[in-house]
Short mmCIF file of C-alpha atoms and ligand atoms in Angstrom, two decimals:
data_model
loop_
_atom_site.label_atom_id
_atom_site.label_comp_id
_atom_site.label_asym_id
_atom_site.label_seq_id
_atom_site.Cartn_x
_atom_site.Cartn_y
_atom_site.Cartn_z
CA UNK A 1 91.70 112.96 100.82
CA UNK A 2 89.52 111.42 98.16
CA UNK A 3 86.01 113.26 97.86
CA UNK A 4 83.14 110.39 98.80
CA UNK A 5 80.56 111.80 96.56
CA UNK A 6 82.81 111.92 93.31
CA UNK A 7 86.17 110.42 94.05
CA UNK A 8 88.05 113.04 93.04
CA UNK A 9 91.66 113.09 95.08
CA UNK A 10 92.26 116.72 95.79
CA UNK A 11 90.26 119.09 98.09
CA UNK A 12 90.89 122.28 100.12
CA UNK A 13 90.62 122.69 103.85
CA UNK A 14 87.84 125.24 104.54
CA UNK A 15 87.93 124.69 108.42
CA UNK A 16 89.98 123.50 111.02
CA UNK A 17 89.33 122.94 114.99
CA UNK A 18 90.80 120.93 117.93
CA UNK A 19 88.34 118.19 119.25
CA UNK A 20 88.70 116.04 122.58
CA UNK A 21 91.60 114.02 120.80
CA UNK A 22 92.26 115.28 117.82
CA UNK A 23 91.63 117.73 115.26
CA UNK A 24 88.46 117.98 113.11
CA UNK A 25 88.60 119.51 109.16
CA UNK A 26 85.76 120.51 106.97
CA UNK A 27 86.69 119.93 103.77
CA UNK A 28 85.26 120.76 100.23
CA UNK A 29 85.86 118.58 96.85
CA UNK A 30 87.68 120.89 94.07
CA UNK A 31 85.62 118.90 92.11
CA UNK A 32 82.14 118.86 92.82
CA UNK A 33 82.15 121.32 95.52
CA UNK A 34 80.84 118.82 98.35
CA UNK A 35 81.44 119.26 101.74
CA UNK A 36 82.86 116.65 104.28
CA UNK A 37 84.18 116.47 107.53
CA UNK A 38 87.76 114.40 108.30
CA UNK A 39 88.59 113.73 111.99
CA UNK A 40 92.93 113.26 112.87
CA UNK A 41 93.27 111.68 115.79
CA UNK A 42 96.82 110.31 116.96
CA UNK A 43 97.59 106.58 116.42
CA UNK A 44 98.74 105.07 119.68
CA UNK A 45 101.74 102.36 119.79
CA UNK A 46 100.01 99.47 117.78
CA UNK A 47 97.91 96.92 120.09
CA UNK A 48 97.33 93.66 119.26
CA UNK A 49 93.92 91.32 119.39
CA UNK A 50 94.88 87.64 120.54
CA UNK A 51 92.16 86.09 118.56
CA UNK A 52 90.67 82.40 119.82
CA UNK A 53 92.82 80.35 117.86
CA UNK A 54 95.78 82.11 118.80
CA UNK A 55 96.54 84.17 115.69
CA UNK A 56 97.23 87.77 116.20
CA UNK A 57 95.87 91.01 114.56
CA UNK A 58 96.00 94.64 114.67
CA UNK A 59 93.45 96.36 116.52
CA UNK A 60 90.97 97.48 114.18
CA UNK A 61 88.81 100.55 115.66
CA UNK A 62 86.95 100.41 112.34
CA UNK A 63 86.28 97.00 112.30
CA UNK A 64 84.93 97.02 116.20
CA UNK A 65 82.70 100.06 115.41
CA UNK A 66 81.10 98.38 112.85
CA UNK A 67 80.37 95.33 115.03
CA UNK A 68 78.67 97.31 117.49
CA UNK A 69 76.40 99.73 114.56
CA UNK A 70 75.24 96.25 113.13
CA UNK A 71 74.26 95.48 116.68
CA UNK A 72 72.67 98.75 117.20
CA UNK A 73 70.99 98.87 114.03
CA UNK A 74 67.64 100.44 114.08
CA UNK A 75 68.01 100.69 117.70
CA UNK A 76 66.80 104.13 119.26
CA UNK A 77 70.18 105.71 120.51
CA UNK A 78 71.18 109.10 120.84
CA UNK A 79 73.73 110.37 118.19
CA UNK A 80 76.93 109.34 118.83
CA UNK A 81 76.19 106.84 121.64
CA UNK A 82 78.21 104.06 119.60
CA UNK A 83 81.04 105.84 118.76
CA UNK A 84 81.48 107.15 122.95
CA UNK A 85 81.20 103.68 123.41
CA UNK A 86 84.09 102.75 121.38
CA UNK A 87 85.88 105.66 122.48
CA UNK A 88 85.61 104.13 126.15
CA UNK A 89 86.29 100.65 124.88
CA UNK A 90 89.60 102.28 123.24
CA UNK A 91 90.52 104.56 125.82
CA UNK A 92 90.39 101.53 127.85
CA UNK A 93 92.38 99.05 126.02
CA UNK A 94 95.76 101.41 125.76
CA UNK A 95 95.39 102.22 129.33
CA UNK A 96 95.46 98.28 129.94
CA UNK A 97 99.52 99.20 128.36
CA UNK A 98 99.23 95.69 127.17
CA UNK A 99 100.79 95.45 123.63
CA UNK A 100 98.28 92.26 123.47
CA UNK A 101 95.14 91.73 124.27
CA UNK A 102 92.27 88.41 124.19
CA UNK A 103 89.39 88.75 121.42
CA UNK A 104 86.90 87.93 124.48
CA UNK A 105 88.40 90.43 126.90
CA UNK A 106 86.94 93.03 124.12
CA UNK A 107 83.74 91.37 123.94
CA UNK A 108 83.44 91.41 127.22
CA UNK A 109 84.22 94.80 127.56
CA UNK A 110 81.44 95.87 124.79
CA UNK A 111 78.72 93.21 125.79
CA UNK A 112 78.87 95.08 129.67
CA UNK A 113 78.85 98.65 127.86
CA UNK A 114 75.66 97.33 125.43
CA UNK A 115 74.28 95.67 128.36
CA UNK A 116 73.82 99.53 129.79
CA UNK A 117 72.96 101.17 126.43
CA UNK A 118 70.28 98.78 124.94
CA UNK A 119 69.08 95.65 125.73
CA UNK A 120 68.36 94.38 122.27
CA UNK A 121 71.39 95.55 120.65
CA UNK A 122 73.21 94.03 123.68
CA UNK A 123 71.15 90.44 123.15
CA UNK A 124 72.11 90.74 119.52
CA UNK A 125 75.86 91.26 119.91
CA UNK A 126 75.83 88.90 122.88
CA UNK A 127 74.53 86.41 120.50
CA UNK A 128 77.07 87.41 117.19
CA UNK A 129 80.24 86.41 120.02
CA UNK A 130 78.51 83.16 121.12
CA UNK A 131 78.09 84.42 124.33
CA UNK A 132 74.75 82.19 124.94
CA UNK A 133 75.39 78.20 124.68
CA UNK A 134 71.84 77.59 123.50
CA UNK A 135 68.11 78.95 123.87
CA UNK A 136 67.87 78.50 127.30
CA UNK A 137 70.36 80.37 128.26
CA UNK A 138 69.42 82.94 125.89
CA UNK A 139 66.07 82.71 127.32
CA UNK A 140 67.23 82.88 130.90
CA UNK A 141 69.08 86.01 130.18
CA UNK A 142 66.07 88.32 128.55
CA UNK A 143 64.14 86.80 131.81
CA UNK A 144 66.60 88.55 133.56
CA UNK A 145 66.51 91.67 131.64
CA UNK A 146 62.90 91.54 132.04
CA UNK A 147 62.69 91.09 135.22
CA UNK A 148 63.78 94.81 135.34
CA UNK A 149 66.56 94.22 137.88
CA UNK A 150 69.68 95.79 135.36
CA UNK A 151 67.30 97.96 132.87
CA UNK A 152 69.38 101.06 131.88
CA UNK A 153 68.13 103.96 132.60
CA UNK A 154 66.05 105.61 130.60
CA UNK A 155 65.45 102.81 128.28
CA UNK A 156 62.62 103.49 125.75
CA UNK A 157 60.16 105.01 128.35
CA UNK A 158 56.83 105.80 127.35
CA UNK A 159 56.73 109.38 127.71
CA UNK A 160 60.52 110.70 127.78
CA UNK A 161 59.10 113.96 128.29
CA UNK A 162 57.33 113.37 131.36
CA UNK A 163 60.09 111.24 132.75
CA UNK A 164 62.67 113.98 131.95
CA UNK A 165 60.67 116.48 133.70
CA UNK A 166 60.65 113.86 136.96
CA UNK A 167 64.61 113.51 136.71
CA UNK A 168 64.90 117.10 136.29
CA UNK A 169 62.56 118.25 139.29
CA UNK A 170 64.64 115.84 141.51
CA UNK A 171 68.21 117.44 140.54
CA UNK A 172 66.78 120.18 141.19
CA UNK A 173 65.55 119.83 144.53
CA UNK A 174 68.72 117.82 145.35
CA UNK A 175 70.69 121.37 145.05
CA UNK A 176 67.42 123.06 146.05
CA UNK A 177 66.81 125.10 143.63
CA UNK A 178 63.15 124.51 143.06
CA UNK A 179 61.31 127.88 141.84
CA UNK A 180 57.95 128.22 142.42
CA UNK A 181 55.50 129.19 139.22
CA UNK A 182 53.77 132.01 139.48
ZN1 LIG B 1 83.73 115.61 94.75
#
């Protein structure tokens, strides 16, 4: 594993754990002494992307993450909201057990998921895949957004805090556990 603050090749394991789907190592550069963090996850049977003019390609996790960060860029998202959302997206795909599957089927899949995330990063990507045939219908669209009837929840409220505290005093009544101050 090649050290990404010096280059060097070799470095030393200095911690090891099982995660959700694979297994998570801290490592440190013989070199410089950095530290860095490798996940190993198990590479499924390969599946394919049919692309729109019929060519096929690998699927690229990589290259789909990085579509959806440039969407998200900037955007106000909780750490690791993008890479859940591939997860899903991936988890998804191989439980299609298609050894093939249609470029738009994916963008499909992440424009719904982005849709419920962020609204601008979902305009943006909806945009990138050609998703809107002109202005208009670009237009019509963020009407609909703004006309409030499919904002996610929780997006950008004004005072989290406060709104927080509202969610929370409802779960809590819901399993009535409300305790009085005294
Ligand atoms: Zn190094």
């Amino acid at each position: 594993m090649k050290c990404p603050y010096c280059g060097y090749t070799d470095c030393k394991v200095i911690d090891s754990r099982d995660v959700d789907d694979g297994v998570r190592r801290r490592r440190q550069c013989l070199s410089c002494d950095s530290r860095f963090t490798t996940y190993e996850r198990l590479q499924p049977a390969s599946l394919f992307v049919i692309k729109k003019d019929e060519r096929r390609e690998e699927f690229d996790r990589e290259k789909l993450l990085s579509g959806i960060r440039k969407a998200c860029e900037k955007r106000p998202l909780p750490t690791g909201a993008i890479e859940k959302l591939v997860d899903d997206i991936e988890a998804e795909l191989y439980r299609l057990g298609k050894a093939e599957i249609p470029s738009e089927l994916i963008g499909d899949m992440v424009i719904e998921q982005l849709k419920k995330l962020d609204h601008i990063a979902y305009i943006r990507f909806a945009s990138v895949y050609h998703e809107f045939t002109d202005i208009s219908a670009l237009k019509e669209e963020v009407d609909t957004l703004l006309s409030g009837a499919e904002a996610p929840p929780g997006q950008l409220p004004l005072l989290p805090e406060v709104e927080l505290a509202i969610k929370g005093r409802r779960g809590n009544r819901k399993q009535g556990k409300v305790r009085s101050r005294r």
